[in-house]
Amino acid sequence: MNEPARTPPSGGRTRSGATRRAPSRGRARTLSVEVLDIEGLKVTVTRKTVKNMYLRIKPPDGRIEITAPKRLSRASIARFVHARREWIEATRRNVIDADAQSPLKQPWSDERKREAKRILNERISQMLLYWVPIVGKVPTNISLRRMSTRWGSCTPSTGRIRINLELAFLPEVYLEYVLVHELTHLWERGHGEGFQRRMTQYLPEWKRLRCELNQLV
């Protein structure tokens, strides 16, 4: 969760509250990273080539991160944290509680595995009816298993696809992304230009879905 904070201007005013932005020069550059102890809170401060300060509470452990301009003093950062202490603590509790209740944190009993397979078999069969004609490839076999480092995998030479059981308990759109991803590997072995071109053609929002899914880990 993020809370942007405008750092005070060094001087000058604009009429009608308008601000003038310099032309974008690309992504801000990281200058330094340090961990500060502010009132008993460990705060990771990353100084970048930015004009404003941003506060983030990051899952899964509710770590506190601040992005700050190069010349902003530690005292200013400490005052900023002090002023938002109540918000920080409440948000950290919410982030930690949400992570503990995540379906990815639940123990895997035999019953849970059976339920996951039932859900995935039902969803995948429907998705294949839609996506196989679009992608133009048919897998020879789809197996369902728990995987510790991947959401899915594919062996193009045999046409076999494997899907992570965890996907049964996540929003269906992520299963769809993984299935299309692995079907595309039946055309393209790697993740090069050809693979990316096909994925964009099939599922234009695939990069956003990939990012969201990986952040759940």
Short mmCIF file of C-alpha atoms in Angstrom, two decimals:
data_model
loop_
_atom_site.label_atom_id
_atom_site.label_comp_id
_atom_site.label_asym_id
_atom_site.label_seq_id
_atom_site.Cartn_x
_atom_site.Cartn_y
_atom_site.Cartn_z
CA MET A 1 0.00 0.00 0.00
CA ASN A 2 1.31 3.43 -0.91
CA GLU A 3 0.93 6.90 0.48
CA PRO A 4 2.55 9.60 -1.67
CA ALA A 5 3.75 12.69 0.14
CA ARG A 6 4.68 15.97 -1.43
CA THR A 7 7.93 17.29 -0.09
CA PRO A 8 7.86 21.01 0.70
CA PRO A 9 9.06 23.23 -2.17
CA SER A 10 12.43 24.89 -1.72
CA GLY A 11 10.98 28.24 -2.68
CA GLY A 12 8.70 30.07 -5.09
CA ARG A 13 5.00 29.76 -5.75
CA THR A 14 2.77 29.02 -8.66
CA ARG A 15 -0.44 30.80 -9.48
CA SER A 16 -3.77 29.05 -8.82
CA GLY A 17 -1.98 26.13 -7.19
CA ALA A 18 -0.69 24.90 -10.54
CA THR A 19 2.58 23.05 -10.73
CA ARG A 20 4.93 22.89 -13.64
CA ARG A 21 6.49 19.56 -14.46
CA ALA A 22 9.76 19.11 -16.22
CA PRO A 23 9.68 16.85 -19.28
CA SER A 24 9.95 13.19 -18.35
CA ARG A 25 13.46 11.80 -18.56
CA GLY A 26 12.62 8.17 -17.89
CA ARG A 27 12.75 6.10 -14.76
CA ALA A 28 14.18 7.70 -11.61
CA ARG A 29 17.74 6.61 -10.81
CA THR A 30 18.57 5.02 -7.46
CA LEU A 31 21.32 6.93 -5.63
CA SER A 32 21.52 5.18 -2.25
CA VAL A 33 19.68 2.84 0.11
CA GLU A 34 19.83 2.88 3.91
CA VAL A 35 17.82 1.49 6.82
CA LEU A 36 16.85 3.98 9.53
CA ASP A 37 15.48 3.28 12.99
CA ILE A 38 12.73 5.85 13.47
CA GLU A 39 10.87 5.60 16.77
CA GLY A 40 11.46 1.86 16.87
CA LEU A 41 10.38 1.33 13.25
CA LYS A 42 12.85 0.02 10.68
CA VAL A 43 12.44 2.17 7.58
CA THR A 44 14.22 1.44 4.31
CA VAL A 45 14.99 4.77 2.65
CA THR A 46 15.85 4.75 -1.04
CA ARG A 47 17.12 8.04 -2.41
CA LYS A 48 16.35 8.61 -6.06
CA THR A 49 16.33 11.36 -8.62
CA VAL A 50 12.77 12.34 -7.67
CA LYS A 51 11.13 15.53 -6.43
CA ASN A 52 8.60 14.01 -4.04
CA MET A 53 8.69 11.55 -1.14
CA TYR A 54 6.64 8.34 -1.17
CA LEU A 55 5.77 5.97 1.65
CA ARG A 56 4.95 2.30 0.98
CA ILE A 57 3.96 -0.59 3.22
CA LYS A 58 5.01 -3.76 1.40
CA PRO A 59 3.65 -7.29 1.78
CA PRO A 60 4.05 -9.87 3.09
CA ASP A 61 5.70 -8.63 6.29
CA GLY A 62 4.55 -4.99 6.26
CA ARG A 63 8.01 -3.58 5.73
CA ILE A 64 8.21 0.20 5.54
CA GLU A 65 9.83 1.73 2.47
CA ILE A 66 10.32 5.39 1.64
CA THR A 67 11.51 6.85 -1.63
CA ALA A 68 13.03 10.27 -1.01
CA PRO A 69 14.82 13.01 -2.97
CA LYS A 70 18.60 13.05 -2.77
CA ARG A 71 18.98 16.08 -0.49
CA LEU A 72 16.07 15.52 1.87
CA SER A 73 17.42 15.32 5.42
CA ARG A 74 16.99 12.37 7.76
CA ALA A 75 15.29 14.71 10.21
CA SER A 76 12.65 15.57 7.60
CA ILE A 77 12.08 11.88 6.92
CA ALA A 78 11.77 11.18 10.67
CA ARG A 79 9.19 13.95 11.07
CA PHE A 80 7.27 12.56 8.12
CA VAL A 81 7.18 9.07 9.68
CA HIS A 82 6.19 10.48 13.07
CA ALA A 83 3.27 12.41 11.54
CA ARG A 84 2.00 9.23 9.83
CA ARG A 85 2.74 6.77 12.63
CA GLU A 86 -0.89 5.87 13.20
CA TRP A 87 -1.51 5.23 9.49
CA ILE A 88 1.68 3.17 9.22
CA GLU A 89 0.81 0.89 12.12
CA ALA A 90 -2.78 0.35 10.99
CA THR A 91 -1.70 -0.38 7.42
CA ARG A 92 1.02 -2.77 8.55
CA ARG A 93 -1.53 -4.75 10.59
CA ASN A 94 -3.85 -4.95 7.59
CA VAL A 95 -1.07 -6.09 5.25
CA ILE A 96 0.22 -8.76 7.65
CA ASP A 97 -3.30 -10.04 8.44
CA ALA A 98 -4.19 -10.20 4.74
CA ASP A 99 -1.05 -12.20 4.01
CA ALA A 100 -1.76 -14.66 6.82
CA GLN A 101 -5.25 -15.26 5.39
CA SER A 102 -4.02 -15.61 1.81
CA PRO A 103 -5.05 -18.87 0.12
CA LEU A 104 -1.37 -19.37 -0.67
CA LYS A 105 -0.68 -19.69 3.06
CA GLN A 106 -3.21 -22.43 3.79
CA PRO A 107 -1.97 -25.97 4.62
CA TRP A 108 -2.31 -28.61 1.90
CA SER A 109 -4.45 -31.48 3.13
CA ASP A 110 -5.59 -34.30 0.84
CA GLU A 111 -9.04 -32.74 0.82
CA ARG A 112 -7.63 -29.37 -0.26
CA LYS A 113 -5.69 -31.05 -3.11
CA ARG A 114 -8.83 -32.85 -4.31
CA GLU A 115 -10.78 -29.60 -4.24
CA ALA A 116 -8.05 -27.78 -6.15
CA LYS A 117 -7.99 -30.45 -8.85
CA ARG A 118 -11.78 -30.40 -9.15
CA ILE A 119 -11.79 -26.61 -9.58
CA LEU A 120 -8.93 -26.59 -12.07
CA ASN A 121 -10.25 -29.47 -14.19
CA GLU A 122 -13.56 -27.69 -14.55
CA ARG A 123 -12.06 -24.31 -15.37
CA ILE A 124 -9.34 -25.56 -17.69
CA SER A 125 -11.74 -27.67 -19.77
CA GLN A 126 -13.84 -24.57 -20.43
CA MET A 127 -10.82 -22.39 -21.16
CA LEU A 128 -9.40 -24.90 -23.64
CA LEU A 129 -12.62 -24.80 -25.65
CA TYR A 130 -12.05 -21.08 -26.09
CA TRP A 131 -8.26 -20.80 -26.35
CA VAL A 132 -7.21 -23.82 -28.43
CA PRO A 133 -8.84 -22.46 -31.62
CA ILE A 134 -7.23 -19.07 -30.99
CA VAL A 135 -3.71 -20.31 -30.22
CA GLY A 136 -3.88 -23.14 -32.72
CA LYS A 137 -2.17 -25.74 -30.54
CA VAL A 138 -3.57 -28.65 -28.50
CA PRO A 139 -1.67 -29.98 -25.47
CA THR A 140 -1.21 -33.75 -25.35
CA ASN A 141 -1.66 -33.76 -21.59
CA ILE A 142 -2.32 -31.30 -18.74
CA SER A 143 -1.25 -32.39 -15.27
CA LEU A 144 -2.03 -30.63 -12.00
CA ARG A 145 0.51 -30.50 -9.20
CA ARG A 146 1.99 -28.32 -6.51
CA MET A 147 5.04 -26.43 -7.72
CA SER A 148 7.25 -24.35 -5.47
CA THR A 149 8.81 -22.02 -8.05
CA ARG A 150 6.49 -21.96 -11.07
CA TRP A 151 2.85 -21.33 -11.84
CA GLY A 152 3.06 -23.58 -14.86
CA SER A 153 5.48 -25.32 -17.21
CA CYS A 154 5.49 -26.82 -20.67
CA THR A 155 7.53 -29.40 -22.59
CA PRO A 156 7.07 -28.37 -26.24
CA SER A 157 8.62 -31.57 -27.61
CA THR A 158 5.93 -33.72 -25.99
CA GLY A 159 3.11 -31.18 -25.76
CA ARG A 160 2.76 -31.72 -22.01
CA ILE A 161 1.64 -28.84 -19.77
CA ARG A 162 1.77 -28.70 -15.98
CA ILE A 163 -0.36 -26.30 -13.89
CA ASN A 164 0.24 -25.32 -10.26
CA LEU A 165 -2.58 -26.36 -7.92
CA GLU A 166 -2.30 -23.00 -6.13
CA LEU A 167 -4.07 -21.37 -9.08
CA ALA A 168 -7.35 -23.02 -8.06
CA PHE A 169 -7.72 -20.59 -5.16
CA LEU A 170 -6.73 -17.40 -6.97
CA PRO A 171 -8.87 -15.24 -9.27
CA GLU A 172 -9.64 -17.15 -12.47
CA VAL A 173 -7.96 -14.55 -14.67
CA TYR A 174 -4.53 -15.70 -13.43
CA LEU A 175 -5.21 -19.31 -14.36
CA GLU A 176 -6.21 -18.11 -17.80
CA TYR A 177 -2.96 -16.16 -18.16
CA VAL A 178 -0.86 -19.19 -17.14
CA LEU A 179 -2.76 -21.52 -19.47
CA VAL A 180 -2.34 -19.17 -22.45
CA HIS A 181 1.33 -18.71 -21.52
CA GLU A 182 1.95 -22.47 -21.61
CA LEU A 183 -0.09 -23.00 -24.78
CA THR A 184 2.03 -20.33 -26.44
CA HIS A 185 5.14 -22.31 -25.52
CA LEU A 186 3.87 -25.03 -27.85
CA TRP A 187 4.82 -22.52 -30.58
CA GLU A 188 7.75 -20.75 -28.92
CA ARG A 189 10.19 -22.51 -26.58
CA GLY A 190 11.67 -19.41 -24.93
CA HIS A 191 10.38 -15.99 -23.92
CA GLY A 192 11.89 -14.08 -26.80
CA GLU A 193 10.37 -11.71 -29.33
CA GLY A 194 8.24 -14.39 -30.98
CA PHE A 195 6.74 -15.52 -27.68
CA GLN A 196 6.01 -11.96 -26.56
CA ARG A 197 4.45 -11.05 -29.89
CA ARG A 198 2.10 -14.02 -29.72
CA MET A 199 1.17 -13.36 -26.08
CA THR A 200 0.35 -9.73 -26.87
CA GLN A 201 -1.79 -10.88 -29.76
CA TYR A 202 -3.66 -13.44 -27.66
CA LEU A 203 -3.82 -11.64 -24.31
CA PRO A 204 -2.88 -7.93 -24.55
CA GLU A 205 -2.81 -7.44 -20.76
CA TRP A 206 -0.53 -10.44 -20.11
CA LYS A 207 2.40 -8.44 -18.73
CA ARG A 208 0.17 -6.79 -16.11
CA LEU A 209 -1.27 -10.17 -15.11
CA ARG A 210 2.22 -11.68 -14.88
CA CYS A 211 3.35 -8.85 -12.61
CA GLU A 212 0.29 -9.15 -10.35
CA LEU A 213 0.59 -12.91 -10.10
CA ASN A 214 4.27 -12.83 -9.21
CA GLN A 215 3.59 -10.29 -6.49
CA LEU A 216 1.32 -12.82 -4.79
CA VAL A 217 4.27 -15.08 -4.02
#
